[in-house]
Short mmCIF file of C-alpha atoms and ligand atoms in Angstrom, two decimals:
data_model
loop_
_atom_site.label_atom_id
_atom_site.label_comp_id
_atom_site.label_asym_id
_atom_site.label_seq_id
_atom_site.Cartn_x
_atom_site.Cartn_y
_atom_site.Cartn_z
CA MET A 1 0.03 -0.01 -0.01
CA SER A 2 2.40 2.67 -1.24
CA LYS A 3 0.12 5.62 -1.70
CA THR A 4 -1.32 8.03 0.85
CA PHE A 5 -4.71 7.79 -0.92
CA SER A 6 -6.27 6.55 -4.08
CA ILE A 7 -8.94 8.30 -6.07
CA LEU A 8 -11.28 5.95 -7.93
CA ILE A 9 -13.38 7.36 -10.75
CA PRO A 10 -15.89 5.47 -12.88
CA THR A 11 -16.14 6.75 -16.45
CA TYR A 12 -18.40 6.36 -19.40
CA ASN A 13 -17.97 8.82 -22.27
CA GLU A 14 -16.37 11.62 -20.21
CA HIS A 15 -13.63 12.64 -22.73
CA ASP A 16 -14.09 16.43 -22.40
CA ASN A 17 -13.98 16.34 -18.54
CA ILE A 18 -10.79 14.30 -18.05
CA ALA A 19 -8.10 16.97 -18.54
CA PRO A 20 -9.77 19.66 -16.38
CA LEU A 21 -10.55 17.05 -13.78
CA LEU A 22 -6.97 15.83 -13.46
CA GLU A 23 -5.68 19.41 -13.47
CA ARG A 24 -7.99 20.51 -10.71
CA ILE A 25 -7.25 17.37 -8.58
CA ALA A 26 -3.53 18.04 -8.91
CA ALA A 27 -3.95 21.64 -7.94
CA ALA A 28 -6.19 20.72 -4.97
CA VAL A 29 -4.07 18.00 -3.41
CA GLN A 30 -0.70 19.67 -4.16
CA GLU A 31 2.28 17.23 -4.20
CA GLN A 32 0.76 14.55 -2.00
CA ASN A 33 1.52 10.90 -2.81
CA TYR A 34 -1.73 9.98 -4.43
CA GLU A 35 -2.91 7.97 -7.51
CA VAL A 36 -6.04 8.14 -9.67
CA LEU A 37 -7.57 5.01 -11.05
CA PHE A 38 -10.24 5.31 -13.72
CA VAL A 39 -12.51 2.35 -14.34
CA ASP A 40 -13.88 2.87 -17.84
CA ASP A 41 -16.66 0.86 -19.46
CA ASN A 42 -15.26 0.91 -22.95
CA SER A 43 -16.28 4.49 -23.72
CA ARG A 44 -16.54 5.26 -27.45
CA ASP A 45 -15.40 8.86 -27.19
CA GLY A 46 -11.74 8.16 -26.50
CA THR A 47 -11.86 8.68 -22.75
CA ALA A 48 -9.45 5.83 -22.00
CA GLU A 49 -6.94 6.83 -24.77
CA LEU A 50 -6.94 10.37 -23.43
CA ILE A 51 -6.26 9.16 -19.82
CA ASN A 52 -3.34 7.04 -21.09
CA SER A 53 -1.87 9.98 -22.91
CA LEU A 54 -2.12 12.10 -19.79
CA SER A 55 -0.54 9.48 -17.54
CA THR A 56 2.90 11.07 -18.05
CA ARG A 57 1.68 14.40 -16.62
CA TYR A 58 -0.49 13.02 -13.79
CA PRO A 59 -0.39 9.88 -11.50
CA ALA A 60 -3.31 8.47 -13.37
CA ARG A 61 -4.14 5.12 -15.05
CA VAL A 62 -7.17 3.46 -16.47
CA ILE A 63 -8.57 0.05 -16.65
CA VAL A 64 -11.11 -0.71 -19.41
CA ARG A 65 -13.90 -3.23 -18.93
CA LYS A 66 -14.96 -4.56 -22.29
CA ASP A 67 -18.24 -6.15 -21.54
CA LYS A 68 -19.33 -5.15 -18.00
CA ARG A 69 -21.45 -2.09 -17.65
CA GLY A 70 -22.64 -0.14 -14.62
CA LEU A 71 -21.47 2.41 -12.19
CA ALA A 72 -21.64 0.41 -9.01
CA THR A 73 -19.67 -2.60 -10.22
CA ALA A 74 -17.16 -0.28 -11.88
CA VAL A 75 -16.47 1.13 -8.46
CA THR A 76 -16.37 -2.16 -6.59
CA ASP A 77 -14.04 -3.67 -9.26
CA GLY A 78 -11.77 -0.75 -8.67
CA PHE A 79 -11.50 -1.46 -4.90
CA GLY A 80 -9.36 -4.46 -5.56
CA LEU A 81 -6.93 -2.62 -7.80
CA VAL A 82 -5.81 0.43 -5.77
CA ASN A 83 -2.56 0.83 -3.91
CA SER A 84 -3.77 2.48 -0.67
CA ASP A 85 -5.93 1.84 2.39
CA THR A 86 -7.67 5.18 1.90
CA ILE A 87 -9.97 5.17 -1.07
CA LEU A 88 -11.78 8.17 -2.39
CA VAL A 89 -14.69 7.74 -4.87
CA MET A 90 -15.91 10.53 -7.09
CA ASP A 91 -17.54 11.28 -10.47
CA ALA A 92 -15.57 12.33 -13.52
CA ASP A 93 -17.94 15.04 -14.71
CA LEU A 94 -16.83 17.83 -12.32
CA GLN A 95 -20.15 17.86 -10.53
CA HIS A 96 -17.99 16.80 -7.60
CA PRO A 97 -15.53 19.69 -7.10
CA PRO A 98 -11.97 18.29 -6.43
CA GLU A 99 -11.23 21.28 -4.24
CA ILE A 100 -12.83 19.65 -1.22
CA ILE A 101 -10.74 16.48 -1.45
CA PRO A 102 -8.28 17.73 1.28
CA ALA A 103 -11.17 18.30 3.71
CA LEU A 104 -12.38 14.80 3.12
CA ILE A 105 -8.90 13.23 3.54
CA LYS A 106 -8.48 15.32 6.77
CA ALA A 107 -11.78 13.90 8.20
CA ILE A 108 -10.24 10.40 7.76
CA HIS A 109 -7.01 11.49 9.41
CA ASP A 110 -9.19 12.82 12.27
CA GLY A 111 -10.63 9.44 12.85
CA ALA A 112 -13.61 8.90 10.52
CA ASP A 113 -13.93 5.49 8.83
CA ILE A 114 -15.99 7.09 6.12
CA ALA A 115 -16.11 10.78 5.19
CA ILE A 116 -18.90 11.95 2.92
CA ALA A 117 -19.11 15.02 0.69
CA SER A 118 -22.64 15.91 1.62
CA ARG A 119 -25.25 18.01 -0.11
CA TYR A 120 -27.59 18.00 2.87
CA VAL A 121 -25.52 19.32 5.76
CA LYS A 122 -25.25 23.07 6.52
CA GLY A 123 -23.18 24.69 3.85
CA GLY A 124 -23.96 22.06 1.14
CA GLY A 125 -26.46 22.00 -1.64
CA THR A 126 -27.25 21.48 -5.25
CA SER A 127 -27.19 23.98 -8.07
CA GLY A 128 -29.72 24.22 -10.81
CA TRP A 129 -31.90 21.25 -9.85
CA SER A 130 -35.48 20.99 -10.92
CA THR A 131 -38.17 20.72 -8.27
CA ILE A 132 -38.84 17.08 -9.46
CA ARG A 133 -35.13 16.13 -9.07
CA LYS A 134 -35.09 17.73 -5.63
CA ILE A 135 -38.18 15.82 -4.52
CA THR A 136 -36.93 12.44 -5.77
CA SER A 137 -33.60 12.93 -4.17
CA SER A 138 -35.14 13.78 -0.72
CA GLY A 139 -37.76 11.07 -1.22
CA ALA A 140 -35.07 8.45 -1.83
CA ILE A 141 -33.16 9.63 1.29
CA MET A 142 -36.37 9.50 3.38
CA LEU A 143 -37.03 5.93 2.27
CA ALA A 144 -33.54 4.89 3.30
CA HIS A 145 -33.84 6.61 6.64
CA ILE A 146 -37.21 4.88 7.31
CA PHE A 147 -36.33 1.37 6.20
CA LEU A 148 -32.52 1.14 6.69
CA PRO A 149 -31.72 2.37 10.26
CA HIS A 150 -27.94 2.21 9.51
CA SER A 151 -28.40 5.06 7.11
CA ARG A 152 -29.88 7.36 9.73
CA GLN A 153 -26.44 8.43 10.98
CA VAL A 154 -25.92 10.53 7.80
CA LYS A 155 -27.79 13.25 5.97
CA ASP A 156 -26.64 12.26 2.47
CA PRO A 157 -26.41 8.46 2.17
CA MET A 158 -26.82 8.84 -1.64
CA SER A 159 -23.71 10.84 -2.34
CA GLY A 160 -21.40 9.48 -4.93
CA PHE A 161 -18.45 11.47 -3.48
CA PHE A 162 -16.81 10.00 -0.39
CA VAL A 163 -13.66 8.50 1.08
CA PHE A 164 -13.28 5.57 3.32
CA LYS A 165 -10.74 3.26 5.03
CA SER A 166 -10.50 -0.07 3.33
CA SER A 167 -11.01 -1.75 6.76
CA VAL A 168 -14.75 -0.86 6.30
CA ILE A 169 -15.20 -3.42 3.62
CA ASP A 170 -12.66 -6.08 4.81
CA GLU A 171 -14.38 -9.50 4.38
CA VAL A 172 -17.65 -7.71 3.52
CA LYS A 173 -19.59 -8.95 0.55
CA LEU A 174 -20.77 -5.97 -1.42
CA SER A 175 -23.58 -6.51 -3.92
CA PRO A 176 -24.89 -3.05 -4.89
CA ILE A 177 -27.53 -2.65 -7.57
CA GLY A 178 -27.50 0.61 -9.53
CA TYR A 179 -25.85 3.78 -8.31
CA LYS A 180 -25.68 3.84 -4.54
CA ILE A 181 -22.40 2.27 -3.46
CA LEU A 182 -22.15 4.50 -0.37
CA LEU A 183 -25.53 3.33 0.87
CA GLU A 184 -24.41 -0.28 0.52
CA MET A 185 -21.26 0.45 2.50
CA LEU A 186 -23.16 2.28 5.30
CA VAL A 187 -25.57 -0.70 5.69
CA VAL A 188 -23.34 -3.75 5.32
CA GLY A 189 -19.90 -2.21 5.93
CA LYS A 190 -18.04 -1.91 9.23
CA ALA A 191 -17.74 1.83 9.77
CA SER A 192 -18.19 3.11 13.32
CA LYS A 193 -17.39 6.79 12.81
CA VAL A 194 -18.88 8.54 9.76
CA SER A 195 -18.55 12.25 9.12
CA GLU A 196 -19.97 14.67 6.51
CA VAL A 197 -18.24 17.55 4.80
CA PRO A 198 -20.54 20.06 3.02
CA PHE A 199 -20.25 20.68 -0.74
CA MET A 200 -22.27 22.15 -3.56
CA PHE A 201 -23.16 19.61 -6.25
CA GLN A 202 -22.28 21.41 -9.46
CA LEU A 203 -24.10 21.52 -12.76
CA ARG A 204 -22.75 19.25 -15.35
CA GLU A 205 -21.14 21.27 -18.20
CA LYS A 206 -19.78 18.64 -20.54
CA GLY A 207 -21.25 15.31 -21.59
CA GLN A 208 -24.46 13.74 -20.43
CA SER A 209 -25.76 12.29 -17.17
CA LYS A 210 -26.33 8.47 -17.41
CA LEU A 211 -28.94 8.65 -14.76
CA ASN A 212 -32.36 7.79 -16.18
CA ILE A 213 -35.77 6.65 -14.95
CA SER A 214 -34.74 3.00 -14.70
CA GLN A 215 -32.37 4.07 -11.89
CA GLU A 216 -35.33 4.83 -9.65
CA GLY A 217 -36.51 1.21 -10.14
CA GLU A 218 -32.97 -0.07 -9.54
CA TYR A 219 -32.89 2.03 -6.35
CA LEU A 220 -36.02 0.40 -4.96
CA LYS A 221 -34.57 -3.07 -5.74
CA HIS A 222 -31.37 -2.13 -4.02
CA LEU A 223 -33.32 -0.80 -1.06
CA PHE A 224 -35.24 -4.03 -0.74
CA SER A 225 -32.13 -6.14 -1.12
CA LEU A 226 -30.42 -4.18 1.64
CA MET A 227 -33.48 -4.48 3.90
CA HIS A 228 -33.29 -8.23 3.38
CA ARG A 229 -29.57 -8.50 3.94
CA SER A 230 -29.63 -6.35 7.13
CA GLY A 231 -32.62 -8.11 8.68
CA GLU A 232 -35.04 -5.24 8.32
CA ILE A 233 -37.59 -7.39 6.30
CA LEU A 234 -37.56 -9.97 9.19
CA ARG A 235 -38.11 -7.08 11.63
CA PHE A 236 -41.16 -5.93 9.73
CA LEU A 237 -42.56 -9.51 9.70
CA LYS A 238 -42.01 -9.73 13.47
CA PHE A 239 -43.97 -6.44 13.77
CA LEU A 240 -46.80 -7.86 11.79
CA LEU A 241 -46.79 -11.01 13.94
CA VAL A 242 -47.04 -8.92 17.05
CA GLY A 243 -49.89 -7.01 15.42
CA VAL A 244 -51.72 -10.30 14.95
CA SER A 245 -51.18 -11.22 18.55
CA GLY A 246 -52.59 -7.80 19.47
CA THR A 247 -55.75 -8.49 17.53
CA ILE A 248 -56.21 -11.74 19.40
CA VAL A 249 -55.69 -9.93 22.72
CA ASN A 250 -58.15 -7.21 21.58
CA LEU A 251 -60.89 -9.65 20.67
CA GLY A 252 -60.33 -11.73 23.80
CA ILE A 253 -60.68 -8.77 26.14
CA LEU A 254 -63.71 -7.61 24.25
CA TRP A 255 -65.33 -10.96 24.56
CA LEU A 256 -64.54 -11.11 28.22
CA LEU A 257 -65.96 -7.67 29.08
CA HIS A 258 -68.78 -7.33 26.69
CA ASP A 259 -70.07 -10.76 25.59
CA GLN A 260 -69.70 -12.62 28.91
CA SER A 261 -73.09 -12.56 30.59
CA MET A 262 -71.69 -11.73 34.05
CA LEU A 263 -69.84 -8.55 32.99
CA ASN A 264 -71.79 -7.34 30.01
CA TRP A 265 -70.01 -4.01 29.70
CA ASP A 266 -71.20 -1.43 27.22
CA ILE A 267 -69.37 -2.22 23.97
CA ARG A 268 -67.88 1.29 23.58
CA ILE A 269 -66.19 1.11 27.03
CA ALA A 270 -65.20 -2.57 26.66
CA LEU A 271 -63.61 -1.76 23.23
CA LEU A 272 -61.66 1.18 24.70
CA VAL A 273 -60.15 -1.09 27.40
CA ALA A 274 -59.54 -3.93 24.85
CA ILE A 275 -57.69 -1.51 22.59
CA GLU A 276 -55.51 -0.15 25.43
CA VAL A 277 -54.62 -3.56 26.73
CA SER A 278 -53.58 -4.72 23.23
CA ILE A 279 -51.47 -1.59 22.74
CA LEU A 280 -49.64 -2.38 25.99
CA THR A 281 -49.02 -6.14 25.03
CA ASN A 282 -47.94 -4.98 21.61
CA PHE A 283 -45.54 -2.51 23.08
CA ILE A 284 -43.97 -5.10 25.45
CA LEU A 285 -43.61 -7.73 22.62
CA ASN A 286 -42.10 -5.18 20.25
CA ASN A 287 -39.65 -3.97 22.85
CA TYR A 288 -38.34 -7.42 23.79
CA PHE A 289 -38.78 -9.11 20.40
CA THR A 290 -39.13 -6.95 17.26
CA PHE A 291 -36.81 -4.13 18.43
CA ARG A 292 -34.69 -6.13 20.87
CA ASP A 293 -31.39 -4.87 19.35
CA ARG A 294 -32.43 -1.27 19.61
CA ARG A 295 -33.94 -1.41 23.03
CA GLN A 296 -32.59 1.02 25.58
CA SER A 297 -32.23 0.11 29.22
CA GLY A 298 -33.53 2.05 32.20
CA SER A 299 -37.09 2.23 33.52
CA SER A 300 -37.58 5.87 32.63
CA THR A 301 -36.84 5.26 28.95
CA LEU A 302 -39.17 2.29 29.07
CA ILE A 303 -42.03 4.48 30.37
CA ILE A 304 -41.23 7.24 27.91
CA ASN A 305 -41.13 4.80 25.04
CA CYS A 306 -44.39 3.25 26.20
CA LEU A 307 -46.07 6.73 26.16
CA ARG A 308 -44.59 7.30 22.64
CA TYR A 309 -45.93 4.02 21.51
CA ASN A 310 -49.35 4.93 22.92
CA PHE A 311 -49.22 8.27 21.22
CA PHE A 312 -48.47 6.82 17.76
CA SER A 313 -51.31 4.29 18.28
CA ILE A 314 -53.91 7.00 18.59
CA PRO A 315 -54.88 7.15 14.90
CA GLY A 316 -55.06 3.33 14.51
CA GLY A 317 -56.92 3.07 17.82
CA ILE A 318 -59.54 5.62 16.82
CA LEU A 319 -59.94 3.85 13.47
CA ASN A 320 -60.26 0.50 15.21
CA TRP A 321 -62.85 1.88 17.70
CA LEU A 322 -65.00 3.63 15.03
CA THR A 323 -65.01 0.82 12.56
CA THR A 324 -65.80 -1.81 15.15
CA ILE A 325 -68.78 0.20 16.44
CA VAL A 326 -70.04 0.79 12.91
CA LEU A 327 -69.44 -2.81 11.95
CA THR A 328 -71.51 -4.10 14.93
CA ASP A 329 -74.47 -2.05 13.63
CA LYS A 330 -74.29 -2.76 9.94
CA SER A 331 -72.46 -5.95 9.15
CA ASN A 332 -72.14 -5.07 5.45
CA GLY A 333 -69.20 -6.10 3.32
CA SER A 334 -67.92 -2.69 2.36
CA TYR A 335 -67.32 -1.74 5.99
CA ILE A 336 -65.30 -4.91 6.50
CA MET A 337 -63.09 -4.00 3.50
CA LEU A 338 -62.78 -0.48 4.86
CA ASN A 339 -61.71 -1.86 8.17
CA LEU A 340 -59.04 -4.09 6.60
CA VAL A 341 -57.58 -1.25 4.60
CA GLY A 342 -57.65 0.91 7.78
CA VAL A 343 -55.85 -1.78 9.70
CA ALA A 344 -53.12 -2.14 6.93
CA VAL A 345 -52.56 1.64 6.84
CA ALA A 346 -52.36 1.91 10.62
CA MET A 347 -49.92 -0.97 10.81
CA LEU A 348 -47.62 0.67 8.30
CA TRP A 349 -47.88 3.96 10.07
CA ASN A 350 -47.17 2.28 13.46
CA PHE A 351 -44.14 0.56 12.08
CA ILE A 352 -42.62 3.61 10.56
CA ALA A 353 -43.36 5.99 13.47
CA ASN A 354 -42.10 3.64 16.10
CA SER A 355 -39.02 2.53 14.15
CA LEU A 356 -38.15 6.29 13.53
CA TRP A 357 -38.96 7.65 16.98
CA THR A 358 -39.58 5.00 19.67
CA TRP A 359 -36.68 2.64 18.79
CA LYS A 360 -34.66 5.16 16.77
CA LYS A 361 -31.22 4.06 18.04
CA ARG A 362 -29.56 1.68 15.69
N1 GDD B 1 -17.59 2.76 -15.62
C1 GDD B 1 -18.87 3.34 -15.70
N2 GDD B 1 -19.87 2.59 -16.13
N3 GDD B 1 -19.07 4.61 -15.29
C2 GDD B 1 -20.25 5.08 -15.37
C3 GDD B 1 -21.40 4.40 -15.80
C4 GDD B 1 -21.21 3.04 -16.26
O1 GDD B 1 -22.06 2.29 -16.62
N4 GDD B 1 -22.49 5.19 -15.70
C5 GDD B 1 -22.02 6.35 -15.20
N5 GDD B 1 -20.76 6.33 -15.04
C6 GDD B 1 -19.88 7.45 -14.48
C7 GDD B 1 -20.01 8.69 -15.20
O2 GDD B 1 -19.10 8.77 -16.26
C8 GDD B 1 -19.65 9.69 -14.10
O3 GDD B 1 -18.22 9.77 -13.95
C9 GDD B 1 -20.23 9.03 -12.87
O4 GDD B 1 -20.24 7.66 -13.13
C10 GDD B 1 -21.59 9.61 -12.48
O5 GDD B 1 -22.47 9.47 -13.60
P1 GDD B 1 -23.61 10.51 -13.90
O6 GDD B 1 -24.41 9.91 -15.00
O7 GDD B 1 -23.04 11.87 -14.12
O8 GDD B 1 -24.51 10.47 -12.61
P2 GDD B 1 -25.31 11.57 -11.92
O9 GDD B 1 -24.65 12.90 -11.91
O10 GDD B 1 -26.70 11.57 -12.53
O11 GDD B 1 -25.48 10.98 -10.44
C11 GDD B 1 -24.46 11.29 -9.52
O12 GDD B 1 -25.02 12.01 -8.48
C12 GDD B 1 -25.99 11.32 -7.64
C13 GDD B 1 -26.50 12.20 -6.58
O13 GDD B 1 -27.50 12.94 -7.09
C14 GDD B 1 -23.76 10.05 -8.89
O14 GDD B 1 -22.63 10.45 -8.17
C15 GDD B 1 -24.64 9.25 -8.09
O15 GDD B 1 -23.90 8.21 -7.40
C16 GDD B 1 -25.26 10.14 -7.01
O16 GDD B 1 -26.17 9.42 -6.20
MN1 MN B 2 -23.05 13.57 -12.98
#
């Protein structure tokens, strides 16, 4: 490992960006002992030839993949070919300004395992983005934050501009789909300290973005695959199972208080008690089963979390109460359907709210 750090850059038809990119990198990092490795997917505009011709002026080389295509695998293939334990990944199109490379490297020297050039911390941003692109970008991040708790530690898990210590991926199997290599590393990698350095994502001046609508679908596939590999699908199933147990508790209490001839409580009161008891049993089961790994000790947090859980259960509880009362009057099919849809929506809401706020710690 002879270099201080390696810069890994995937390219596809970036001919016009290569010379200014290498020049700006050299100016930004001064005479440090670095290397640049380009992983090119057989560009037809002479990108690779240009890099080769510039390799006498800059510490740069290129490997060309003849048949493989795709940003994520270009980057992961490059991981095995660099000569340093500190690896920086960036785009070739100058949307990632090389001038902040020193700040990223410094964050690693200061103890970070991954340092991210971030659009979403104070001082960062994007220039010239349409409203649609802004919304899809924030939506993608929100989905990650909801369903992949490991991504919650950072504001911009989608950035394509970051540096990391190779120990983060030692003996880790990476199988990213699409564009989001950083997200993959945050979820399955071994980073304990992650920091973010603000930057402005620049407009692309030369060449074209390869991002298209199919990337959105790829992203959802990747999200699902990461949820599966990190045990989050299993967690959601456990949550559903607890929900089923709560329904049984609910019906049981209702039967005991309302239908039993000795007690014969008013259904509206009996239902209220039944709902609250099932909320409590659900909380206990979720705390010791579904979210066992994110449970915090101490009786005061237990009480606070129980109150939170109750608070988030209010909409579902009201829905349950109303539809049950209505259903006992008119046992008509459309109300049953409505009730089922209501239960599904309430379950999803309960999972999201409690995962984000009750058991937010990862
Ligand atoms: N080797 C290889 N193979 N490189 C590719 C391929 C490919 O199939 N597709 C794209 N690249 C290279 C481009 O040449 C460029 O250097 C870099 O990957 C980024 O591609 P763009 O097409 O410019 O992506 P973008 O600007 O839309 O997306 C960037 O920003 C996103 C954040 O909004 C990327 O950095 C994403 O990772 C990031 O999430
Ligand atoms: Mn780009």
